[in-house]
Amino acid sequence: MKLIVVAGMSGAIGYALAEACLARDEESRVIGLCREPLKVPEPLRSHSRVNLLAWDAEEEQSPQKVALALEKVIPASRGIDTFLYAAGLLHNDDIFPEKRLEDLKAMSMARAFAVNATGFATLAQALLPWLRHREFVVGY
């Protein structure tokens, strides 16, 4: 059984990656991480080989909460085979892509960095017990 963690599964890219992983290998299992698991569209939300865990890239304690919840699903000694980070923030209701230097807002940039960079690093740090003794491959 191949165990795959997809961070950002409620978004279009994360959802598509999870769907592809499940279709690619009938023995694979996906642990989906997202801010609001109930927003993950059907049929993945109720798929027999999918577990959803709440995770927020902007919340400092969220990676540790994921690690505690993940331990109940898959022991760290089992490890995970693939970690896909599909979370990202370019814009939302309050943040718009800047097209001119005059449009830059420090808070918007900090929030995007928190999701796009820091979120990945702190989540990877929390997943270290599941990643130990694995060969790392960039790309999929």
XYZ file of N, CA, C and O in Angstrom:
560
model
N 0.838 -1.176 0.000
C 0.000 0.000 0.000
C 0.885 1.242 0.000
O 1.786 1.384 0.805
N 0.616 2.136 -0.911
C 1.353 3.391 -0.994
C 0.563 4.448 -0.233
O -0.623 4.639 -0.472
N 1.224 5.138 0.683
C 0.581 6.170 1.482
C 1.039 7.539 1.006
O 2.231 7.832 0.973
N 0.062 8.379 0.634
C 0.339 9.684 0.043
C -0.335 10.758 0.884
O -1.522 10.654 1.187
N 0.408 11.787 1.252
C -0.150 12.939 1.952
C -0.241 14.082 0.954
O 0.752 14.431 0.308
N -1.451 14.652 0.814
C -1.683 15.777 -0.086
C -2.136 16.963 0.759
O -3.228 16.946 1.331
N -1.292 17.972 0.857
C -1.647 19.191 1.581
C -2.301 20.162 0.603
O -1.760 20.410 -0.472
N -3.467 20.668 0.977
C -4.205 21.562 0.099
C -5.211 20.818 -0.756
O -5.499 21.201 -1.887
N -5.785 19.746 -0.219
C -6.648 18.886 -1.018
C -8.000 19.500 -1.354
O -8.671 19.021 -2.260
N -8.413 20.556 -0.699
C -9.699 21.155 -1.041
C -9.609 22.076 -2.251
O -10.625 22.465 -2.812
N -8.405 22.397 -2.684
C -8.222 23.210 -3.880
C -8.231 22.346 -5.133
O -8.102 21.123 -5.074
N -8.368 22.972 -6.262
C -8.474 22.249 -7.535
C -7.234 21.403 -7.827
O -7.345 20.253 -8.260
N -6.053 21.952 -7.583
C -4.826 21.210 -7.879
C -4.652 20.047 -6.916
O -4.370 18.916 -7.335
N -4.828 20.279 -5.628
C -4.712 19.207 -4.644
C -5.721 18.106 -4.878
O -5.406 16.921 -4.778
N -6.938 18.495 -5.205
C -7.989 17.517 -5.494
C -7.607 16.658 -6.695
O -7.708 15.433 -6.657
N -7.149 17.302 -7.765
C -6.765 16.575 -8.980
C -5.585 15.641 -8.719
O -5.550 14.510 -9.227
N -4.614 16.097 -7.923
C -3.474 15.232 -7.586
C -3.924 14.012 -6.793
O -3.487 12.895 -7.066
N -4.797 14.226 -5.815
C -5.299 13.107 -5.016
C -6.069 12.124 -5.883
O -5.887 10.904 -5.781
N -6.903 12.647 -6.760
C -7.683 11.803 -7.663
C -6.761 10.967 -8.551
O -6.967 9.766 -8.742
N -5.722 11.608 -9.085
C -4.771 10.908 -9.957
C -4.009 9.829 -9.196
O -3.784 8.734 -9.723
N -3.615 10.120 -7.968
C -2.892 9.133 -7.160
C -3.754 7.907 -6.887
O -3.284 6.766 -6.950
N -5.014 8.128 -6.565
C -5.924 7.020 -6.296
C -6.187 6.192 -7.548
O -6.268 4.962 -7.480
N -6.301 6.861 -8.697
C -6.555 6.155 -9.950
C -5.323 5.398 -10.434
O -5.437 4.331 -11.047
N -4.165 5.941 -10.144
C -2.905 5.365 -10.617
C -2.590 4.026 -9.948
O -2.009 3.143 -10.561
N -2.953 3.902 -8.685
C -2.616 2.701 -7.920
C -3.791 2.341 -7.017
O -4.124 3.088 -6.100
N -4.412 1.214 -7.282
C -5.589 0.802 -6.522
C -5.274 0.434 -5.079
O -6.184 0.224 -4.280
N -4.013 0.341 -4.749
C -3.614 0.038 -3.370
C -3.235 1.300 -2.595
O -2.964 1.232 -1.406
N -3.203 2.442 -3.281
C -2.767 3.671 -2.616
C -3.847 4.188 -1.672
O -5.030 3.920 -1.823
N -3.379 4.950 -0.712
C -4.263 5.591 0.272
C -3.807 7.040 0.394
O -2.610 7.308 0.429
N -4.765 7.962 0.445
C -4.450 9.384 0.499
C -4.898 9.966 1.831
O -6.025 9.745 2.267
N -3.982 10.695 2.461
C -4.308 11.506 3.626
C -4.369 12.931 3.104
O -3.359 13.488 2.680
N -5.557 13.513 3.097
C -5.749 14.859 2.582
C -5.759 15.879 3.705
O -6.451 15.695 4.702
N -4.974 16.919 3.543
C -4.906 17.994 4.529
C -5.501 19.255 3.919
O -5.163 19.611 2.791
N -6.371 19.901 4.666
C -6.950 21.154 4.197
C -7.608 21.888 5.363
O -7.882 21.295 6.401
N -7.818 23.159 5.152
C -8.380 24.009 6.193
C -9.767 23.534 6.618
O -10.079 23.473 7.798
N -10.604 23.199 5.657
C -11.981 22.776 5.944
C -12.286 21.482 5.200
O -12.728 21.512 4.049
N -12.074 20.331 5.852
C -12.294 19.042 5.187
C -13.692 18.878 4.578
O -13.842 18.191 3.563
N -14.696 19.526 5.148
C -16.044 19.408 4.589
C -16.184 20.099 3.240
O -17.162 19.869 2.525
N -15.202 20.912 2.860
C -15.235 21.585 1.558
C -14.600 20.741 0.444
O -14.644 21.128 -0.719
N -14.008 19.609 0.813
C -13.467 18.716 -0.214
C -14.658 18.128 -0.972
O -15.566 17.564 -0.362
N -14.676 18.287 -2.288
C -15.819 17.804 -3.062
C -15.962 16.275 -3.003
O -14.996 15.542 -2.840
N -17.195 15.860 -3.152
C -17.447 14.443 -3.366
C -16.871 14.116 -4.737
O -16.773 14.989 -5.572
N -16.451 12.927 -5.048
C -16.538 11.727 -4.240
C -15.338 11.495 -3.318
O -15.346 10.559 -2.532
N -14.317 12.346 -3.373
C -13.131 12.090 -2.542
C -13.413 12.206 -1.051
O -12.791 11.519 -0.257
N -14.339 13.078 -0.679
C -14.605 13.269 0.744
C -15.058 11.965 1.407
O -14.740 11.713 2.559
N -15.769 11.130 0.679
C -16.257 9.875 1.262
C -15.579 8.640 0.657
O -16.046 7.524 0.848
N -14.487 8.856 -0.051
C -13.766 7.745 -0.682
C -13.192 6.824 0.398
O -12.673 7.291 1.411
N -13.267 5.532 0.175
C -12.819 4.555 1.181
C -11.310 4.591 1.432
O -10.856 4.156 2.493
N -10.537 5.122 0.483
C -9.077 5.174 0.668
C -8.572 6.586 0.939
O -7.404 6.888 0.743
N -9.460 7.454 1.416
C -9.093 8.833 1.728
C -9.435 9.145 3.176
O -10.519 8.832 3.645
N -8.479 9.723 3.870
C -8.696 10.282 5.208
C -8.420 11.770 5.108
O -7.423 12.178 4.521
N -9.281 12.573 5.692
C -9.104 14.023 5.674
C -8.786 14.520 7.072
O -9.423 14.121 8.043
N -7.792 15.386 7.148
C -7.390 15.993 8.417
C -7.368 17.509 8.258
O -6.943 18.024 7.225
N -7.837 18.195 9.285
C -7.826 19.657 9.257
C -6.401 20.166 9.407
O -5.639 19.679 10.251
N -6.057 21.144 8.568
C -4.724 21.759 8.607
C -4.833 23.158 8.000
O -5.484 23.358 6.979
N -4.209 24.120 8.636
C -4.231 25.497 8.161
C -2.785 25.982 8.073
O -2.100 26.087 9.092
N -2.331 26.279 6.865
C -0.939 26.692 6.643
C -0.580 27.964 7.395
O 0.589 28.206 7.658
N -1.569 28.753 7.771
C -1.301 30.018 8.464
C -1.323 29.889 9.979
O -0.930 30.815 10.675
N -1.767 28.763 10.487
C -1.877 28.583 11.938
C -0.611 27.907 12.472
O -0.248 26.820 12.044
N 0.038 28.537 13.411
C 1.337 28.065 13.908
C 1.289 26.660 14.507
O 2.214 25.873 14.325
N 0.234 26.324 15.219
C 0.142 25.019 15.880
C -0.449 23.925 14.978
O -0.464 22.753 15.357
N -0.927 24.290 13.815
C -1.597 23.336 12.935
C -0.729 22.134 12.537
O -1.215 21.000 12.541
N 0.551 22.310 12.202
C 1.365 21.138 11.838
C 1.468 20.110 12.974
O 1.403 18.907 12.725
N 1.596 20.577 14.206
C 1.668 19.652 15.335
C 0.332 18.931 15.530
O 0.300 17.752 15.871
N -0.776 19.643 15.287
C -2.099 19.016 15.381
C -2.248 17.931 14.321
O -2.820 16.875 14.570
N -1.731 18.204 13.136
C -1.775 17.209 12.061
C -0.967 15.981 12.452
O -1.407 14.847 12.257
N 0.211 16.198 13.015
C 1.057 15.065 13.420
C 0.341 14.198 14.457
O 0.372 12.965 14.358
N -0.316 14.814 15.420
C -1.057 14.043 16.425
C -2.208 13.264 15.792
O -2.429 12.100 16.110
N -2.940 13.898 14.895
C -4.057 13.229 14.224
C -3.557 12.142 13.274
O -4.147 11.059 13.185
N -2.454 12.402 12.579
C -1.899 11.424 11.644
C -1.414 10.178 12.372
O -1.585 9.059 11.878
N -0.858 10.354 13.542
C -0.374 9.210 14.324
C -1.510 8.237 14.638
O -1.294 7.030 14.726
N -2.732 8.749 14.762
C -3.894 7.882 15.035
C -4.306 7.102 13.796
O -4.910 6.049 13.897
N -3.979 7.649 12.617
C -4.348 7.007 11.356
C -3.244 6.071 10.870
O -3.493 4.929 10.495
N -2.012 6.576 10.880
C -0.848 5.829 10.391
C 0.299 6.039 11.367
O 0.761 7.167 11.538
N 0.806 4.996 11.996
C 1.953 5.179 12.903
C 3.172 5.715 12.143
O 3.388 5.374 10.978
N 3.938 6.548 12.808
C 5.129 7.123 12.174
C 6.086 6.036 11.702
O 6.772 6.206 10.691
N 6.126 4.920 12.400
C 7.025 3.832 12.000
C 6.656 3.259 10.632
O 7.504 2.712 9.942
N 5.414 3.412 10.205
C 4.974 2.949 8.885
C 5.507 3.882 7.803
O 5.851 3.477 6.717
N 5.558 5.170 8.113
C 6.066 6.147 7.156
C 5.057 6.488 6.077
O 4.024 5.838 5.942
N 5.368 7.536 5.330
C 4.574 7.885 4.156
C 5.481 7.770 2.947
O 6.694 7.894 3.041
N 4.868 7.497 1.812
C 5.639 7.286 0.591
C 5.782 8.550 -0.246
O 6.782 8.735 -0.928
N 4.768 9.409 -0.197
C 4.775 10.610 -1.020
C 4.140 11.759 -0.244
O 3.110 11.569 0.403
N 4.746 12.939 -0.350
C 4.212 14.144 0.273
C 4.083 15.198 -0.815
O 5.074 15.623 -1.403
N 2.843 15.587 -1.126
C 2.573 16.578 -2.156
C 2.028 17.843 -1.499
O 1.051 17.783 -0.749
N 2.645 18.969 -1.786
C 2.206 20.246 -1.225
C 1.532 21.043 -2.322
O 2.198 21.574 -3.218
N 0.201 21.095 -2.263
C -0.570 21.802 -3.285
C -1.280 23.015 -2.710
O -2.163 23.575 -3.345
N -0.914 23.410 -1.512
C -1.506 24.609 -0.917
C -0.816 25.838 -1.490
O 0.374 25.806 -1.758
N -1.562 26.879 -1.653
C -0.966 28.106 -2.155
C -1.960 29.243 -2.092
O -3.167 29.030 -2.095
N -1.433 30.442 -2.019
C -2.283 31.624 -1.960
C -1.725 32.673 -2.912
O -0.577 33.092 -2.793
N -2.534 33.049 -3.880
C -2.200 34.155 -4.771
C -3.162 35.312 -4.507
O -2.764 36.457 -4.420
N -4.435 34.957 -4.366
C -5.444 35.970 -4.074
C -6.627 35.319 -3.366
O -6.792 34.110 -3.380
N -7.422 36.139 -2.727
C -8.690 35.736 -2.124
C -9.564 36.978 -2.068
O -9.331 37.927 -2.816
N -10.540 37.000 -1.183
C -11.435 38.159 -1.125
C -10.717 39.448 -0.729
O -11.147 40.535 -1.100
N -9.629 39.326 0.042
C -8.919 40.504 0.557
C -7.594 40.779 -0.147
O -7.038 41.865 -0.014
N -7.062 39.786 -0.832
C -5.737 39.905 -1.445
C -5.884 39.767 -2.959
O -6.532 38.842 -3.442
N -5.247 40.683 -3.674
C -5.295 40.654 -5.124
C -3.871 40.610 -5.669
O -2.968 41.191 -5.073
N -3.643 39.923 -6.786
C -2.293 39.925 -7.363
C -1.871 41.360 -7.702
O -2.644 42.107 -8.299
N -0.682 41.720 -7.293
C -0.186 43.070 -7.543
C 0.312 43.164 -8.976
O 1.058 42.309 -9.420
N -0.097 44.183 -9.644
C 0.336 44.382 -11.026
C 1.289 45.560 -11.147
O 1.931 45.748 -12.160
N 1.356 46.360 -10.088
C 2.236 47.525 -10.086
C 2.923 47.605 -8.724
O 2.378 47.162 -7.719
N 4.079 48.161 -8.690
C 4.818 48.317 -7.440
C 4.000 49.094 -6.406
O 4.023 48.788 -5.219
N 3.232 50.057 -6.874
C 2.400 50.851 -5.970
C 1.310 50.015 -5.288
O 0.772 50.412 -4.266
N 0.975 48.870 -5.850
C -0.091 48.020 -5.300
C 0.395 47.061 -4.212
O -0.425 46.392 -3.586
N 1.693 46.956 -4.008
C 2.220 46.017 -3.013
C 1.736 46.377 -1.613
O 1.700 47.536 -1.227
N 1.376 45.330 -0.869
C 0.977 45.497 0.529
C 1.756 44.475 1.351
O 1.702 43.269 1.075
N 2.483 44.948 2.332
C 3.340 44.077 3.134
C 2.546 42.944 3.786
O 3.001 41.797 3.813
N 1.373 43.236 4.313
C 0.574 42.197 4.976
C 0.137 41.112 3.989
O 0.132 39.931 4.326
N -0.223 41.494 2.796
C -0.621 40.514 1.776
C 0.556 39.626 1.397
O 0.415 38.408 1.243
N 1.716 40.254 1.246
C 2.914 39.484 0.907
C 3.286 38.526 2.037
O 3.645 37.369 1.783
N 3.177 38.986 3.273
C 3.506 38.137 4.420
C 2.542 36.964 4.509
O 2.951 35.833 4.802
N 1.267 37.215 4.241
C 0.282 36.129 4.298
C 0.548 35.102 3.195
O 0.491 33.897 3.428
N 0.835 35.557 1.991
C 1.143 34.641 0.890
C 2.403 33.831 1.204
O 2.451 32.624 0.953
N 3.404 34.473 1.772
C 4.630 33.758 2.145
C 4.337 32.713 3.227
O 4.877 31.605 3.195
N 3.457 33.052 4.169
C 3.098 32.111 5.235
C 2.467 30.852 4.665
O 2.760 29.735 5.117
N 1.622 30.995 3.681
C 0.970 29.824 3.075
C 1.906 29.111 2.113
O 2.079 27.891 2.172
N 2.535 29.869 1.222
C 3.288 29.276 0.125
C 4.656 28.737 0.511
O 5.157 27.818 -0.134
N 5.280 29.280 1.533
C 6.640 28.855 1.894
C 6.716 28.326 3.322
O 7.092 27.174 3.534
N 6.350 29.159 4.280
C 6.450 28.738 5.675
C 5.534 27.559 5.956
O 5.893 26.641 6.702
N 4.345 27.569 5.372
C 3.404 26.461 5.568
C 4.002 25.128 5.161
O 3.850 24.120 5.863
N 4.688 25.121 4.016
C 5.344 23.892 3.564
C 6.431 23.452 4.546
O 6.493 22.288 4.953
N 7.284 24.384 4.934
C 8.421 24.042 5.793
C 7.977 23.521 7.154
O 8.499 22.509 7.637
N 6.992 24.174 7.766
C 6.561 23.723 9.098
C 5.796 22.407 9.022
O 5.892 21.579 9.927
N 5.063 22.192 7.935
C 4.368 20.915 7.769
C 5.374 19.789 7.520
O 5.267 18.710 8.109
N 6.364 20.040 6.671
C 7.405 19.029 6.431
C 8.134 18.699 7.730
O 8.433 17.528 8.005
N 8.393 19.700 8.543
C 9.039 19.480 9.835
C 8.181 18.576 10.720
O 8.686 17.643 11.346
N 6.874 18.813 10.763
C 5.979 17.992 11.581
C 5.870 16.565 11.052
O 5.645 15.625 11.822
N 6.057 16.394 9.739
C 5.960 15.062 9.131
C 7.277 14.288 9.162
O 7.326 13.143 8.710
N 8.324 14.890 9.685
C 9.639 14.230 9.706
C 9.614 12.795 10.221
O 10.254 11.921 9.633
N 8.906 12.492 11.307
C 8.898 11.094 11.763
C 8.377 10.111 10.707
O 8.797 8.961 10.676
N 7.499 10.553 9.821
C 6.965 9.690 8.757
C 7.869 9.688 7.529
O 7.726 8.838 6.667
N 8.785 10.649 7.462
C 9.658 10.777 6.292
C 11.054 10.197 6.501
O 11.823 10.077 5.561
N 11.365 9.857 7.704
C 12.715 9.337 7.993
C 12.987 8.058 7.195
O 12.099 7.269 6.948
N 14.224 7.901 6.794
C 14.684 6.726 6.061
C 14.018 6.598 4.691
O 13.837 5.515 4.189
N 13.647 7.719 4.117
C 13.059 7.723 2.781
C 14.023 8.409 1.832
O 14.758 9.303 2.208
N 13.983 7.992 0.567
C 14.722 8.704 -0.463
C 13.829 9.827 -0.954
O 12.664 9.619 -1.246
N 14.363 11.029 -1.049
C 13.569 12.160 -1.484
C 13.721 12.365 -2.961
O 14.809 12.324 -3.516
N 12.587 12.574 -3.625
C 12.546 12.816 -5.051
C 11.778 14.110 -5.261
O 10.703 14.295 -4.726
N 12.335 14.999 -6.044
C 11.642 16.226 -6.384
C 10.881 15.960 -7.678
O 11.454 15.498 -8.650
N 9.607 16.254 -7.664
C 8.743 15.980 -8.816
C 7.971 14.709 -8.593
O 8.230 13.961 -7.673
N 7.007 14.475 -9.447
C 6.183 13.274 -9.301
C 5.728 12.785 -10.635
O 5.503 13.462 -11.547
